[in-house]
Short mmCIF file of C-alpha atoms and ligand atoms in Angstrom, two decimals:
data_model
loop_
_atom_site.label_atom_id
_atom_site.label_comp_id
_atom_site.label_asym_id
_atom_site.label_seq_id
_atom_site.Cartn_x
_atom_site.Cartn_y
_atom_site.Cartn_z
CA MET A 1 170.13 53.67 186.46
CA GLU A 2 169.40 53.98 182.48
CA MET A 3 166.25 52.36 182.28
CA ILE A 4 166.54 51.87 178.56
CA LYS A 5 169.41 51.77 176.69
CA ALA A 6 169.17 51.06 172.84
CA GLU A 7 172.41 51.02 170.72
CA ASN A 8 172.90 51.28 167.22
CA ILE A 9 169.47 49.51 166.36
CA TRP A 10 168.37 49.00 162.86
CA LYS A 11 165.21 48.41 161.45
CA SER A 12 164.35 47.50 157.95
CA PHE A 13 160.77 46.61 156.42
CA LYS A 14 161.48 44.71 153.14
CA ASN A 15 163.98 47.36 151.60
CA LEU A 16 162.74 50.10 153.11
CA ALA A 17 165.05 50.83 156.08
CA VAL A 18 163.22 52.73 158.74
CA LEU A 19 166.04 52.93 161.84
CA LYS A 20 169.61 53.69 160.95
CA GLY A 21 172.04 52.69 163.58
CA ILE A 22 169.78 54.59 166.05
CA SER A 23 171.46 54.84 169.60
CA LEU A 24 169.52 56.02 172.85
CA THR A 25 169.20 56.43 176.73
CA VAL A 26 167.08 57.17 178.49
CA LYS A 27 167.58 57.27 183.10
CA ARG A 28 165.33 56.66 185.58
CA GLY A 29 162.50 59.67 185.74
CA GLU A 30 164.41 60.94 182.79
CA VAL A 31 161.29 62.34 180.63
CA VAL A 32 162.97 62.50 176.80
CA ALA A 33 160.51 63.54 173.92
CA ILE A 34 161.16 62.44 170.63
CA ILE A 35 160.65 64.61 167.92
CA GLY A 36 160.80 64.51 163.53
CA PRO A 37 158.69 64.52 160.92
CA SER A 38 156.05 62.40 159.96
CA GLY A 39 157.51 58.87 158.45
CA SER A 40 161.05 59.62 160.14
CA GLY A 41 160.59 56.71 162.36
CA LYS A 42 159.34 57.37 166.20
CA SER A 43 156.06 54.79 165.90
CA THR A 44 159.35 52.51 164.78
CA LEU A 45 161.24 53.40 167.50
CA LEU A 46 159.04 52.89 169.91
CA ARG A 47 157.76 49.75 168.80
CA CYS A 48 160.85 48.69 168.44
CA LEU A 49 161.70 48.99 172.13
CA ASN A 50 159.10 46.78 173.45
CA HIS A 51 158.74 44.53 171.11
CA LEU A 52 156.02 45.51 168.72
CA GLU A 53 158.26 45.46 165.85
CA VAL A 54 161.69 43.26 166.34
CA VAL A 55 165.10 44.94 165.16
CA SER A 56 167.40 43.77 162.51
CA LYS A 57 170.15 44.55 164.43
CA GLY A 58 171.61 46.04 167.50
CA THR A 59 171.14 46.21 171.05
CA ILE A 60 168.40 46.91 173.64
CA ALA A 61 168.56 46.94 177.14
CA ILE A 62 165.51 47.47 180.18
CA ALA A 63 166.09 48.79 183.37
CA GLY A 64 169.43 46.65 183.35
CA GLU A 65 168.61 43.36 181.42
CA THR A 66 169.19 42.73 177.90
CA LEU A 67 166.24 42.40 175.41
CA VAL A 68 168.32 41.58 171.78
CA LYS A 69 171.58 41.61 170.81
CA THR A 70 173.45 41.38 167.88
CA GLY A 71 174.53 37.85 167.33
CA PRO A 72 178.02 36.60 165.53
CA ASP A 73 176.38 36.37 162.58
CA GLY A 74 175.61 39.84 162.94
CA LYS A 75 172.04 39.20 163.31
CA ALA A 76 169.32 40.39 166.09
CA GLN A 77 169.22 37.82 169.18
CA TYR A 78 166.01 37.99 171.43
CA VAL A 79 165.73 36.30 174.45
CA HIS A 80 163.43 33.33 175.03
CA ASP A 81 159.61 35.12 174.49
CA ALA A 82 158.87 34.40 178.08
CA GLU A 83 161.82 36.66 179.22
CA ILE A 84 160.52 39.31 176.35
CA ARG A 85 157.29 39.04 178.01
CA ARG A 86 159.00 39.72 181.86
CA ILE A 87 161.23 42.49 180.23
CA CYS A 88 158.61 44.25 178.16
CA ARG A 89 156.27 44.19 180.94
CA LYS A 90 158.21 46.67 183.01
CA MET A 91 157.26 49.38 180.22
CA GLY A 92 153.47 50.64 179.22
CA MET A 93 152.20 52.19 176.48
CA VAL A 94 149.90 54.55 175.27
CA PHE A 95 149.05 54.84 170.90
CA GLN A 96 147.71 57.72 169.21
CA GLN A 97 144.47 55.23 168.97
CA PHE A 98 144.18 54.21 172.60
CA ASN A 99 143.71 50.62 171.45
CA LEU A 100 140.81 50.68 174.55
CA PHE A 101 139.02 46.65 174.33
CA PRO A 102 135.54 48.04 173.89
CA HIS A 103 134.01 44.97 175.13
CA LEU A 104 135.27 45.61 178.39
CA THR A 105 133.96 49.04 180.59
CA VAL A 106 136.45 51.57 182.27
CA MET A 107 136.76 49.44 185.15
CA GLN A 108 137.29 45.73 183.32
CA ASN A 109 139.89 48.00 181.45
CA ILE A 110 142.09 48.70 184.24
CA MET A 111 141.36 45.63 186.15
CA GLU A 112 142.21 43.19 182.57
CA ALA A 113 145.38 42.66 182.73
CA PRO A 114 146.17 42.70 186.44
CA ILE A 115 144.11 39.74 187.01
CA VAL A 116 144.66 37.67 183.93
CA VAL A 117 149.07 38.68 183.67
CA LYS A 118 149.60 38.86 187.33
CA GLY A 119 146.60 36.87 188.70
CA MET A 120 145.71 39.23 190.76
CA THR A 121 141.75 39.04 192.28
CA ARG A 122 139.08 41.59 191.46
CA GLU A 123 139.37 42.26 195.14
CA GLU A 124 143.37 43.04 195.45
CA ILE A 125 143.13 45.42 192.15
CA LEU A 126 140.33 47.39 192.42
CA PRO A 127 141.47 50.09 195.53
CA GLU A 128 144.59 50.84 193.02
CA ALA A 129 142.35 50.74 189.93
CA GLU A 130 139.62 53.41 191.86
CA ASN A 131 142.97 55.27 192.66
CA LEU A 132 144.05 55.35 189.03
CA LEU A 133 140.49 56.37 187.89
CA LYS A 134 140.46 59.48 190.74
CA LYS A 135 144.08 60.23 189.36
CA VAL A 136 142.88 60.85 185.32
CA GLY A 137 139.70 62.26 186.78
CA LEU A 138 137.74 59.60 185.61
CA LEU A 139 136.34 57.31 188.49
CA ASP A 140 132.25 58.47 187.58
CA LYS A 141 133.28 56.70 184.41
CA ALA A 142 134.21 53.28 185.66
CA GLY A 143 131.06 51.87 184.89
CA SER A 144 131.04 53.83 181.78
CA TYR A 145 132.25 51.69 178.10
CA PRO A 146 135.05 53.38 176.19
CA CYS A 147 132.12 53.77 173.22
CA GLU A 148 130.32 56.54 175.82
CA LEU A 149 133.39 57.93 175.90
CA SER A 150 135.38 61.47 174.56
CA GLY A 151 138.87 60.68 172.86
CA GLY A 152 140.55 62.66 175.65
CA GLN A 153 138.66 60.84 177.93
CA LYS A 154 139.50 57.35 176.42
CA GLN A 155 142.97 58.47 176.58
CA ARG A 156 142.97 59.47 180.44
CA VAL A 157 142.11 56.06 180.76
CA ALA A 158 144.53 54.30 178.73
CA ILE A 159 147.30 55.96 180.47
CA ALA A 160 145.30 54.35 183.63
CA ARG A 161 145.54 51.16 182.78
CA ALA A 162 148.79 50.91 181.52
CA LEU A 163 149.72 52.40 185.09
CA ALA A 164 147.52 49.52 186.66
CA MET A 165 150.10 47.30 185.84
CA LYS A 166 152.88 49.11 187.62
CA PRO A 167 155.31 49.83 184.99
CA GLU A 168 159.21 51.88 185.65
CA ILE A 169 158.49 53.27 182.03
CA MET A 170 156.03 54.41 180.03
CA LEU A 171 156.47 55.35 176.05
CA PHE A 172 153.45 57.46 174.53
CA ASP A 173 153.69 57.91 170.87
CA GLU A 174 151.35 60.69 169.63
CA PRO A 175 148.76 60.41 173.22
CA THR A 176 147.14 63.61 171.66
CA SER A 177 147.61 63.40 167.70
CA ALA A 178 143.57 61.62 167.79
CA LEU A 179 142.26 64.29 169.94
CA ASP A 180 140.54 67.81 168.81
CA PRO A 181 142.51 70.32 169.45
CA GLU A 182 140.35 70.97 172.89
CA LEU A 183 140.85 67.88 174.66
CA THR A 184 144.97 67.37 174.36
CA GLY A 185 145.14 69.59 177.55
CA GLU A 186 143.62 67.32 180.05
CA VAL A 187 145.94 64.19 178.76
CA LEU A 188 148.71 66.31 178.45
CA ARG A 189 147.72 67.35 182.77
CA ALA A 190 147.93 64.11 183.52
CA MET A 191 151.11 63.26 182.03
CA ARG A 192 152.51 66.26 182.81
CA GLN A 193 151.20 65.21 186.57
CA LEU A 194 152.80 61.81 186.02
CA ALA A 195 156.57 62.91 185.05
CA GLU A 196 156.53 65.51 188.32
CA GLU A 197 156.01 61.88 190.20
CA HIS A 198 158.92 61.03 188.58
CA MET A 199 157.83 57.97 186.34
CA THR A 200 160.14 57.39 183.23
CA MET A 201 158.79 58.53 180.28
CA LEU A 202 159.90 58.36 176.30
CA VAL A 203 156.97 60.65 174.84
CA VAL A 204 157.07 61.42 170.59
CA THR A 205 155.24 64.28 170.27
CA HIS A 206 153.83 67.06 167.95
CA GLU A 207 153.57 69.20 171.43
CA MET A 208 156.34 71.30 171.34
CA GLY A 209 154.78 73.23 173.89
CA PHE A 210 154.66 70.20 176.60
CA ALA A 211 158.23 68.96 175.02
CA ARG A 212 159.68 72.04 176.22
CA GLU A 213 158.37 72.71 179.37
CA VAL A 214 157.88 69.01 180.53
CA ALA A 215 160.78 66.81 178.58
CA SER A 216 164.67 67.05 180.17
CA ARG A 217 166.02 66.06 176.78
CA VAL A 218 164.24 66.11 173.25
CA ILE A 219 165.47 63.92 170.05
CA PHE A 220 164.82 64.90 166.98
CA LEU A 221 164.82 61.95 164.92
CA ASP A 222 164.54 62.34 160.50
CA GLN A 223 164.71 59.51 158.20
CA GLY A 224 166.27 57.13 160.64
CA GLU A 225 168.65 59.44 162.70
CA ILE A 226 169.31 61.29 165.84
CA ILE A 227 169.54 64.85 164.33
CA GLU A 228 169.96 66.65 167.50
CA GLU A 229 169.78 66.04 171.63
CA GLY A 230 169.91 67.81 173.99
CA THR A 231 167.97 70.26 176.68
CA PRO A 232 164.71 71.98 175.45
CA GLN A 233 166.12 75.61 175.84
CA ALA A 234 169.15 73.99 173.58
CA VAL A 235 167.28 71.82 170.52
CA PHE A 236 164.02 74.71 170.76
CA GLY A 237 166.12 77.85 171.61
CA ASN A 238 169.56 77.10 169.40
CA PRO A 239 169.45 73.92 167.85
CA ALA A 240 173.08 73.35 165.91
CA GLN A 241 171.97 71.17 162.46
CA PRO A 242 170.35 72.92 159.35
CA ARG A 243 167.51 70.04 159.76
CA THR A 244 166.11 70.77 163.08
CA ARG A 245 166.23 74.53 162.05
CA SER A 246 163.82 73.73 159.23
CA PHE A 247 161.53 71.51 161.26
CA LEU A 248 161.00 74.10 163.56
CA SER A 249 160.30 76.43 161.78
CA SER A 250 158.17 74.22 159.09
CA ILE A 251 155.98 73.29 162.46
CA GLY A 252 156.31 77.19 163.27
CA MET B 1 91.77 17.87 163.42
CA GLN B 2 91.09 14.09 164.79
CA TYR B 3 93.72 13.17 161.88
CA VAL B 4 96.33 15.50 163.43
CA LEU B 5 95.89 15.03 166.91
CA GLU B 6 96.06 11.15 165.32
CA ILE B 7 99.74 11.94 163.33
CA MET B 8 101.29 13.78 166.52
CA ILE B 9 102.79 11.12 168.10
CA PRO B 10 104.68 10.27 164.58
CA MET B 11 105.50 13.45 163.84
CA LEU B 12 106.74 13.87 167.65
CA GLU B 13 109.04 11.19 167.37
CA GLY B 14 110.31 13.00 164.28
CA THR B 15 111.10 15.86 165.76
CA ALA B 16 113.06 14.28 168.11
CA VAL B 17 115.15 12.95 165.68
CA THR B 18 115.80 16.29 163.96
CA LEU B 19 116.37 17.90 167.41
CA GLN B 20 118.68 15.44 168.69
CA MET B 21 121.03 15.91 164.88
CA PHE B 22 120.90 19.27 165.51
CA PHE B 23 121.98 20.01 169.16
CA ILE B 24 124.54 17.39 168.80
CA THR B 25 125.83 18.96 165.35
CA ILE B 26 125.78 22.53 166.88
CA VAL B 27 127.25 21.61 169.38
CA LEU B 28 130.18 19.96 168.26
CA SER B 29 131.03 21.69 165.07
CA LEU B 30 130.96 25.17 166.72
CA PRO B 31 133.61 24.96 168.83
CA LEU B 32 135.12 21.93 166.15
CA GLY B 33 135.19 25.25 163.48
CA LEU B 34 136.51 27.94 165.63
CA LEU B 35 139.36 25.50 165.56
CA LEU B 36 140.08 25.52 162.28
CA ALA B 37 139.71 28.56 162.13
CA LEU B 38 142.59 29.39 164.12
CA ALA B 39 144.79 26.43 162.45
CA ARG B 40 143.60 28.57 158.98
CA LEU B 41 145.52 31.49 160.63
CA SER B 42 148.26 29.90 161.94
CA ARG B 43 151.92 31.32 160.99
CA CYS B 44 152.25 27.31 160.22
CA ARG B 45 152.30 27.52 156.57
CA PRO B 46 151.12 23.48 156.17
CA VAL B 47 148.57 23.82 158.96
CA GLN B 48 146.83 26.40 157.09
CA SER B 49 146.74 24.69 153.64
CA VAL B 50 145.02 21.89 155.05
CA VAL B 51 142.95 23.37 156.48
CA GLY B 52 142.15 25.26 153.61
CA VAL B 53 141.80 21.99 151.80
CA TYR B 54 139.92 20.58 154.10
CA ILE B 55 136.92 24.30 153.80
CA TRP B 56 137.42 24.00 149.74
CA LEU B 57 136.51 20.29 149.72
CA LEU B 58 133.82 20.59 152.22
CA ARG B 59 131.95 23.41 150.93
CA GLY B 60 132.97 22.41 147.68
CA THR B 61 130.40 19.77 147.67
CA PRO B 62 127.12 18.78 148.62
CA LEU B 63 125.97 17.64 151.90
CA MET B 64 124.12 15.42 150.64
CA LEU B 65 127.15 13.53 148.92
CA GLN B 66 129.21 13.76 152.12
CA LEU B 67 125.97 12.19 153.89
CA LEU B 68 126.15 9.46 151.16
CA PHE B 69 130.44 8.84 151.17
CA VAL B 70 130.57 8.63 154.98
CA TYR B 71 127.87 6.01 155.66
CA PHE B 72 128.52 4.41 152.16
CA ALA B 73 131.87 4.44 151.10
CA LEU B 74 133.78 5.49 154.20
CA PRO B 75 133.84 1.71 155.46
CA PHE B 76 136.08 0.81 152.41
CA VAL B 77 138.58 3.68 152.89
CA PRO B 78 142.02 2.34 153.80
CA TYR B 79 142.89 2.75 157.34
CA ILE B 80 140.62 5.35 158.49
CA GLY B 81 137.74 2.92 157.14
CA VAL B 82 134.34 2.44 159.93
CA LYS B 83 131.42 1.62 159.38
CA LEU B 84 128.87 3.88 161.64
CA PRO B 85 125.50 3.33 162.01
CA ASP B 86 123.33 5.95 161.01
CA PHE B 87 123.14 8.27 162.93
CA PRO B 88 126.90 8.52 164.18
CA ALA B 89 127.60 8.76 160.05
CA ALA B 90 125.31 11.61 159.62
CA VAL B 91 126.54 13.20 163.08
CA LEU B 92 129.55 13.32 161.81
CA ALA B 93 129.14 14.48 157.81
CA PHE B 94 126.89 17.23 159.63
CA VAL B 95 129.82 18.36 162.02
CA LEU B 96 132.51 17.97 159.47
CA ASN B 97 130.22 20.35 157.11
CA TYR B 98 128.97 22.30 159.07
CA ALA B 99 132.36 23.26 160.85
CA ALA B 100 134.01 24.22 157.61
CA TYR B 101 131.29 26.80 157.00
CA PHE B 102 131.30 28.16 161.16
CA ALA B 103 135.23 28.18 160.45
CA GLU B 104 134.84 30.49 157.54
CA ILE B 105 132.89 32.60 159.77
CA PHE B 106 135.04 32.68 162.89
CA ARG B 107 138.05 33.89 160.74
CA ALA B 108 136.47 36.63 158.61
CA GLY B 109 135.08 37.62 162.24
CA ILE B 110 138.99 37.46 163.97
CA GLN B 111 140.95 38.74 160.80
CA SER B 112 138.56 41.83 161.42
CA ILE B 113 139.62 42.98 164.77
CA ASP B 114 141.84 45.61 164.82
CA ARG B 115 145.22 44.93 165.19
CA GLY B 116 145.52 47.88 168.24
CA GLN B 117 143.84 45.42 170.03
CA TYR B 118 146.51 42.95 169.86
CA GLU B 119 148.97 45.39 170.43
CA GLY B 120 146.76 46.84 173.70
CA ALA B 121 146.38 43.26 175.33
CA LYS B 122 150.72 42.86 174.38
CA VAL B 123 152.21 45.79 176.02
CA LEU B 124 149.40 44.91 179.28
CA GLY B 125 152.14 41.52 178.45
CA MET B 126 148.96 39.17 177.79
CA THR B 127 150.20 36.05 175.71
CA TYR B 128 149.09 35.03 172.20
CA ILE B 129 146.33 32.46 174.32
CA GLN B 130 145.18 35.45 176.78
CA THR B 131 144.60 37.68 174.31
CA MET B 132 142.31 35.22 172.32
CA ARG B 133 140.83 34.15 175.20
CA ARG B 134 140.08 37.38 176.81
CA ILE B 135 140.43 40.56 174.34
CA VAL B 136 139.57 38.71 170.76
CA LEU B 137 137.37 36.06 171.00
CA PRO B 138 134.94 38.23 172.66
CA GLN B 139 133.95 40.64 170.35
CA VAL B 140 134.33 38.42 167.39
CA ILE B 141 131.26 36.44 169.10
CA LYS B 142 129.73 39.94 168.70
CA ARG B 143 130.72 40.25 165.45
CA VAL B 144 129.62 36.70 164.00
CA LEU B 145 125.95 36.54 165.77
CA PRO B 146 124.47 37.53 162.62
CA PRO B 147 125.89 35.32 160.28
CA VAL B 148 126.45 32.25 162.77
CA SER B 149 122.90 33.05 163.26
CA ASN B 150 121.83 31.97 159.53
CA GLU B 151 124.04 29.27 159.56
CA THR B 152 122.05 27.60 162.88
CA ILE B 153 118.88 28.25 160.91
CA THR B 154 119.79 26.19 157.85
CA LEU B 155 121.03 23.47 159.31
CA VAL B 156 117.62 23.30 161.28
CA LYS B 157 116.03 22.75 158.08
CA ASP B 158 119.36 20.64 156.35
CA THR B 159 118.76 17.87 159.16
CA SER B 160 116.03 16.74 156.94
CA LEU B 161 118.91 15.69 154.22
CA ILE B 162 119.51 12.58 156.88
CA TYR B 163 116.17 11.05 154.58
CA VAL B 164 118.60 9.78 152.19
CA LEU B 165 120.52 7.59 155.35
CA ALA B 166 116.44 6.35 155.68
CA MET B 167 116.26 7.79 159.47
CA ASN B 168 112.77 8.65 160.72
CA ASP B 169 113.47 12.58 160.66
CA LEU B 170 110.52 15.14 161.05
CA MET B 171 110.85 15.36 157.36
CA ARG B 172 110.79 11.46 156.09
CA THR B 173 108.00 10.91 158.71
CA ALA B 174 105.74 13.45 157.19
CA ARG B 175 106.22 12.02 153.80
CA ALA B 176 105.61 8.56 154.74
CA LEU B 177 102.41 9.47 156.44
CA VAL B 178 101.24 12.24 153.71
CA GLN B 179 102.42 8.26 151.00
CA ARG B 180 100.45 6.36 153.25
CA ASP B 181 96.81 8.23 154.59
CA PHE B 182 96.83 10.53 150.92
CA SER B 183 96.84 13.94 152.91
CA THR B 184 98.96 15.98 152.63
CA THR B 185 97.90 17.68 156.07
CA PRO B 186 101.87 16.03 157.81
CA PHE B 187 103.28 18.50 155.27
CA ILE B 188 101.34 21.20 156.95
CA VAL B 189 102.24 19.76 159.93
CA ALA B 190 105.98 19.63 159.72
CA ALA B 191 106.30 22.89 158.16
CA VAL B 192 104.56 24.36 161.67
CA PHE B 193 106.81 22.31 163.41
CA TYR B 194 110.23 23.43 161.47
CA LEU B 195 108.54 27.43 161.85
CA VAL B 196 108.57 26.99 165.39
CA MET B 197 111.90 25.33 165.72
CA THR B 198 113.76 28.10 163.59
CA LEU B 199 111.07 31.16 165.70
CA VAL B 200 113.04 29.93 169.10
CA LEU B 201 116.38 30.07 167.16
CA THR B 202 115.22 33.27 166.26
CA TRP B 203 114.70 34.65 169.15
CA GLY B 204 117.35 32.84 171.20
CA PHE B 205 119.67 35.04 168.69
CA GLN B 206 118.33 37.98 169.13
CA LYS B 207 118.23 38.18 172.83
CA LEU B 208 122.12 37.20 172.31
CA GLU B 209 122.07 40.12 169.92
CA ARG B 210 120.95 42.54 172.50
CA ARG B 211 123.53 41.63 175.00
CA TYR B 212 126.28 42.36 173.16
CA ALA B 213 124.56 45.72 171.83
CA ALA B 214 125.58 47.08 175.56
CA TYR B 215 128.96 48.10 173.72
CA ASP B 216 130.03 49.73 170.15
CA GLU B 217 133.28 48.94 168.66
N1 ADP C 1 154.54 47.89 158.90
C1 ADP C 1 154.89 48.43 158.58
N2 ADP C 1 155.33 48.33 156.91
C2 ADP C 1 156.40 48.63 156.38
N3 ADP C 1 156.41 50.00 156.16
C3 ADP C 1 156.19 50.27 157.49
C4 ADP C 1 155.05 49.92 158.99
N4 ADP C 1 155.65 50.56 159.69
C5 ADP C 1 156.41 51.73 159.33
N5 ADP C 1 156.59 51.44 158.04
C6 ADP C 1 156.98 52.64 157.61
O1 ADP C 1 158.15 53.14 157.94
C7 ADP C 1 158.41 54.62 158.02
C8 ADP C 1 158.23 55.00 159.28
O2 ADP C 1 157.13 55.11 160.06
P1 ADP C 1 156.71 55.71 161.34
O3 ADP C 1 157.75 54.95 162.23
O4 ADP C 1 155.32 55.39 161.52
O5 ADP C 1 157.40 57.35 161.61
P2 ADP C 1 156.55 58.13 162.23
O6 ADP C 1 156.04 57.24 163.51
O7 ADP C 1 157.89 59.03 162.50
O8 ADP C 1 156.17 59.09 161.78
C9 ADP C 1 157.45 55.37 157.00
O9 ADP C 1 157.80 55.50 155.59
C10 ADP C 1 156.07 54.00 157.23
O10 ADP C 1 156.02 53.79 155.81
MG1 MG C 2 154.30 57.74 164.40
#
């Protein structure tokens, strides 16, 4: 089952072409890592998939449902708003900057969307929310506000918050890049656990160790194009493209 | 002291008028200000401009002039012209004026909320309205409390402008008593009354600010 199917995605900001005909498929249970230099369009690609950005043209289908396709006029043609929301709800997203809601406690952060969006009652979601917090090791922080947490704890709450909506796909945009080095481990552990539970994941990351060990496939993006794609062994061990090689050597 | 007690009844009656003006204006102008702020931030250009001009007009002319306009000139405006009694006329002018100020405060507050908050809410499936109601506005309230508190305290004193419509609020009552009795005592009593009202408000806002201090950004 193709959970994400993107074909020939183009995206420009004003005159700046950021994505130049990207095609990408992610199957159920796959963990795909996207690597590439800063400014290559990794975030933009992720953000186009869940409609935080609109594509200029191209086709995106999520779990078999079309989100956008190229119309007869050559421009992107999105389905209507309620459909967009319904389809995008299949995806959870974790941001580099966490984007937790500062006025809500950890528990409220997790329960908010199930209550507001799914119309669940507090009692219905509470056991699930507690489970998720337990899973990321933060049950004791349920009553804390985000400002009282470390970066690693914030990101683990963000993961739990996304999971509370029961997504079929998780998108991660450099989830550890804003963290002190000693705090990345706890976040990567939570992501690794998720991968072991066969969550479909698309992860933009600079953590080559994580990509090497957890990803089923690695995609190297440069200047808005997919330069190389393959198993971690192939991409890291024996890159076919010179640009991939120079990128990998530049990051050591 | 005897004299202070003598003037207490008219002074309290004046205070009642002042407080009525104050409460009705606050209760109506805060929501109107919020609506105007949301309209000012809407994607629809014409709506933005209309609200922009409205805010410019109401912040750019004296409140006294607006008060006199609503009472004396509005009846002669074609189509929308109505002759309002003095109290509703004053309420209308104050609400329109204060809503313009509140609109700017709310607009700045809403714009100060990080884009990541909208995106965080959107990827969880929230609609724009849900995002505003549950995520953005609660945070805006914390940020706008200090300027809103300022405007609110200013309003208590601005209500004294209604003397131009010959309404007997606290200020005009005091002035009438001063002129009648050749004593400045009513002014002092009025000052004390205003101070008490603003003190209560200051306390109220402090309490609110403390409640919102539970979290930092
Ligand atoms: N909202 C935006 N407006 C204009 N340019 C943007 C915007 N977002 C990203 N860009 C540009 O698009 C390019 C790719 O950005 P991004 O996808 O964030 O790269 P990456 O995540 O790989 O570092 C960069 O040149 C960036 O400056
Ligand atoms: Mg990025």
